[in-house]
mmCIF file of N, CA and C in Angstrom:
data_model
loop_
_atom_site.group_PDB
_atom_site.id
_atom_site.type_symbol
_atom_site.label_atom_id
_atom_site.label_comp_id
_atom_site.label_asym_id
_atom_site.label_seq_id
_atom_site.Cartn_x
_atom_site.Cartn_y
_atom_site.Cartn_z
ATOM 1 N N UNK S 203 -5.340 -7.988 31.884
ATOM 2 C CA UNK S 203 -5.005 -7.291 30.655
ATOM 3 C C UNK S 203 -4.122 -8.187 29.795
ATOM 4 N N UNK S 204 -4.444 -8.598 28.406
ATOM 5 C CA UNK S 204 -3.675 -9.186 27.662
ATOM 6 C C UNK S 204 -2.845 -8.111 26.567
ATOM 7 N N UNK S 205 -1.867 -8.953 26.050
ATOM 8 C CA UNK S 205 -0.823 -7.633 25.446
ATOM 9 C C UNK S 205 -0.860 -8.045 23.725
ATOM 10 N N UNK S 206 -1.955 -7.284 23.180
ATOM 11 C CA UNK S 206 -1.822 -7.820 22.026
ATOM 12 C C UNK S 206 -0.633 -6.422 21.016
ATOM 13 N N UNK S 207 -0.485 -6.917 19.830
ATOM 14 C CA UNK S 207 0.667 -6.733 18.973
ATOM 15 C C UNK S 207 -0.980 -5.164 18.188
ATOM 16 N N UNK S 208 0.100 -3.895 18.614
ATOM 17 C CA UNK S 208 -0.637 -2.699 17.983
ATOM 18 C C UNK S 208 -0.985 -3.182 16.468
ATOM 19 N N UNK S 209 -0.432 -3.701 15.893
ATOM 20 C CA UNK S 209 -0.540 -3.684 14.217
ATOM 21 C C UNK S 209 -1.711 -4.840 13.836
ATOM 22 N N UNK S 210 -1.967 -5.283 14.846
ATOM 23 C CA UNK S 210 -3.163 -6.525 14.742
ATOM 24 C C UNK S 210 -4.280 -5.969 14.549
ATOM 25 N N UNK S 211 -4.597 -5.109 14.932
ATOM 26 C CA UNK S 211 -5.699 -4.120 15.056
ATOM 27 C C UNK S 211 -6.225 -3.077 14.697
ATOM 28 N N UNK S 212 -5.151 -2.425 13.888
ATOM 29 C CA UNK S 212 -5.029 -1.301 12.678
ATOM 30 C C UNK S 212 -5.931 -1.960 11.337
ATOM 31 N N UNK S 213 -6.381 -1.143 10.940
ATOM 32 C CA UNK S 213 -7.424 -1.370 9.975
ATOM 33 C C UNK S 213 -6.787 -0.491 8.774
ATOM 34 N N UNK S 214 -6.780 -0.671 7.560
ATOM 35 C CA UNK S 214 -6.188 -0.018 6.207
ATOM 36 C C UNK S 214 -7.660 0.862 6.243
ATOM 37 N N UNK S 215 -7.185 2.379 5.760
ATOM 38 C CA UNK S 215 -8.619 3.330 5.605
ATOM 39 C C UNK S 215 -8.201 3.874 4.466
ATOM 40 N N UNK S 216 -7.664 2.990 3.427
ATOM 41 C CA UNK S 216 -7.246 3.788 2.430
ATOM 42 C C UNK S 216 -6.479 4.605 1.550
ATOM 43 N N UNK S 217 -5.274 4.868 2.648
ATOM 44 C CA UNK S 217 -4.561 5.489 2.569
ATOM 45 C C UNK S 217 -3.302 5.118 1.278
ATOM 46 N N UNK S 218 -2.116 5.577 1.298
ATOM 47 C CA UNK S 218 -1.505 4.869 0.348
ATOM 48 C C UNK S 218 -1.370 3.817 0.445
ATOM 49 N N UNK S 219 -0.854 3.074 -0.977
ATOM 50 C CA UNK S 219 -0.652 1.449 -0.589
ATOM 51 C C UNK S 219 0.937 1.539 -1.162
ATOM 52 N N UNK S 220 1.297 0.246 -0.249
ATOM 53 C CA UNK S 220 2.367 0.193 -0.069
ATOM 54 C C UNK S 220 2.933 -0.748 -1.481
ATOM 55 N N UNK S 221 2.190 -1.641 -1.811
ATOM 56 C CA UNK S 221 2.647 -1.898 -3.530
ATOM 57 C C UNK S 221 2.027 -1.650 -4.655
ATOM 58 N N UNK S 222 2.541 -1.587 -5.196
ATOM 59 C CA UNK S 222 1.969 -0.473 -6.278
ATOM 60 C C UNK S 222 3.205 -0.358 -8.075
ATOM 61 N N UNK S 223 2.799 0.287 -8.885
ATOM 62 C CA UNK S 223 3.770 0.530 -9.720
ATOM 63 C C UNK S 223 4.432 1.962 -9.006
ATOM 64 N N UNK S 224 5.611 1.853 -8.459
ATOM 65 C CA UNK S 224 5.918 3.075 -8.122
ATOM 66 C C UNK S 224 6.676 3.938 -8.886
ATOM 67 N N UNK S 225 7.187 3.331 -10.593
ATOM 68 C CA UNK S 225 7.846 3.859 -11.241
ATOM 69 C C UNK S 225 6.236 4.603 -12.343
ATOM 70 N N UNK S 226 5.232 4.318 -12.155
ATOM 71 C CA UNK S 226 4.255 4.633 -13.307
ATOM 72 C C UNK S 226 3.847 6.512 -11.978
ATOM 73 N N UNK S 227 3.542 6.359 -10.852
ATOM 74 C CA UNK S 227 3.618 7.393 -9.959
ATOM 75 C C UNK S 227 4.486 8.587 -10.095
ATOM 76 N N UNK S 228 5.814 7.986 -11.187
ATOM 77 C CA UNK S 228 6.788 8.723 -11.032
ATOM 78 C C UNK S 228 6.638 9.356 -12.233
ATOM 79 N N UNK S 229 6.578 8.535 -13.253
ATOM 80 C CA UNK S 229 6.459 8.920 -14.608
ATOM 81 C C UNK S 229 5.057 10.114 -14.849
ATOM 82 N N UNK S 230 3.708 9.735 -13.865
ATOM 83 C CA UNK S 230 2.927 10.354 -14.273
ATOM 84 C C UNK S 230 3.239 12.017 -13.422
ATOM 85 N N UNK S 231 3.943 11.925 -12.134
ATOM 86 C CA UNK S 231 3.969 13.450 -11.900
ATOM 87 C C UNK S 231 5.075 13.855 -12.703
ATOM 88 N N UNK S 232 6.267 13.445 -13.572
ATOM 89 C CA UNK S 232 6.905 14.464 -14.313
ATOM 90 C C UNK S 232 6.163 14.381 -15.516
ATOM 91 N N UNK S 233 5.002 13.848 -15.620
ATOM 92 C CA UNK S 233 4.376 14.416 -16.968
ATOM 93 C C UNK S 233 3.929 15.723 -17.042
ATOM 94 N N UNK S 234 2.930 15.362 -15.080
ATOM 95 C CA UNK S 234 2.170 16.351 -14.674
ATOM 96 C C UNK S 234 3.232 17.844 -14.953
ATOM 97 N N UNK S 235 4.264 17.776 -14.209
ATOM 98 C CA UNK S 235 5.258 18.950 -14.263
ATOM 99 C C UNK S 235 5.460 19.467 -15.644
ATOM 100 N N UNK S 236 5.590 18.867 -16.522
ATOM 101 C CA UNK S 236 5.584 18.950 -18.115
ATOM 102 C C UNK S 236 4.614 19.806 -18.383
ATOM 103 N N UNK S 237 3.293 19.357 -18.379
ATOM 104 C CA UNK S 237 2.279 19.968 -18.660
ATOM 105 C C UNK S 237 2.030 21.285 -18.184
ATOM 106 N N UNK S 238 2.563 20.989 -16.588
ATOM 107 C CA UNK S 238 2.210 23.169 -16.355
ATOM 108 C C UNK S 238 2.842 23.582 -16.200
ATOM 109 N N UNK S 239 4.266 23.188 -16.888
ATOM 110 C CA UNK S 239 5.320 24.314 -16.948
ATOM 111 C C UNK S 239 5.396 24.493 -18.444
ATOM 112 N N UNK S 240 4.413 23.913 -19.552
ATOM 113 C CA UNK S 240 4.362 23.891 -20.759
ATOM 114 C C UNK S 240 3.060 25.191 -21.120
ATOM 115 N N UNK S 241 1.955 25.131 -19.813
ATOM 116 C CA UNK S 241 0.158 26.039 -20.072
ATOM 117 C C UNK S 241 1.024 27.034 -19.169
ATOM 118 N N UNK S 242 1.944 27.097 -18.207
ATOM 119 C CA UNK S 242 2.794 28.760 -17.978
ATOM 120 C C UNK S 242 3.340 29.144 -19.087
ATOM 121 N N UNK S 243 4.252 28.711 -20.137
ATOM 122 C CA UNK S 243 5.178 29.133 -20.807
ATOM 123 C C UNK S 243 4.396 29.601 -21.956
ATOM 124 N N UNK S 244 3.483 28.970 -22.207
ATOM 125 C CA UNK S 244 1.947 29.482 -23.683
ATOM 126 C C UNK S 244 1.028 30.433 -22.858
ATOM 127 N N UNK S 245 0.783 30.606 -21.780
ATOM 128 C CA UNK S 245 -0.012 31.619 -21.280
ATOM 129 C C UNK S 245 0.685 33.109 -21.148
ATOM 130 N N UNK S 246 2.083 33.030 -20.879
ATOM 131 C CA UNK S 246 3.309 34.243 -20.867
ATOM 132 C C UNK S 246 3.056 34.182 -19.668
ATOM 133 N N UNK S 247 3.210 33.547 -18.736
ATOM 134 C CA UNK S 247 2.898 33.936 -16.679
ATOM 135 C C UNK S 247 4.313 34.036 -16.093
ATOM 136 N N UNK S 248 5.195 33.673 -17.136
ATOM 137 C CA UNK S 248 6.634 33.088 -16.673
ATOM 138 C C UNK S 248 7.823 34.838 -17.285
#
């Protein structure tokens, strides 16, 4: 039995990536939040 290193062998499936713009991620969910706390407040749900 040889002892190889777990992370040698892991394959990326897509998942998040680790670089990235992480300030544009940020900016776009408080837009998102903007927006449907803007279509609650014009619909009267609030």
């Amino acid at each position: 039995m040889t002892a190889h290193p777990a992370t040698a062998t892991r394959v990326r499936t897509g998942g998040p990536q680790e670089d990235g713009p992480k300030i544009l991620e940020h900016v776009m969910g408080w837009v998102l939040v903007v927006v449907v706390a803007m279509l609650v407040t014009r619909l009267g749900l609030l």
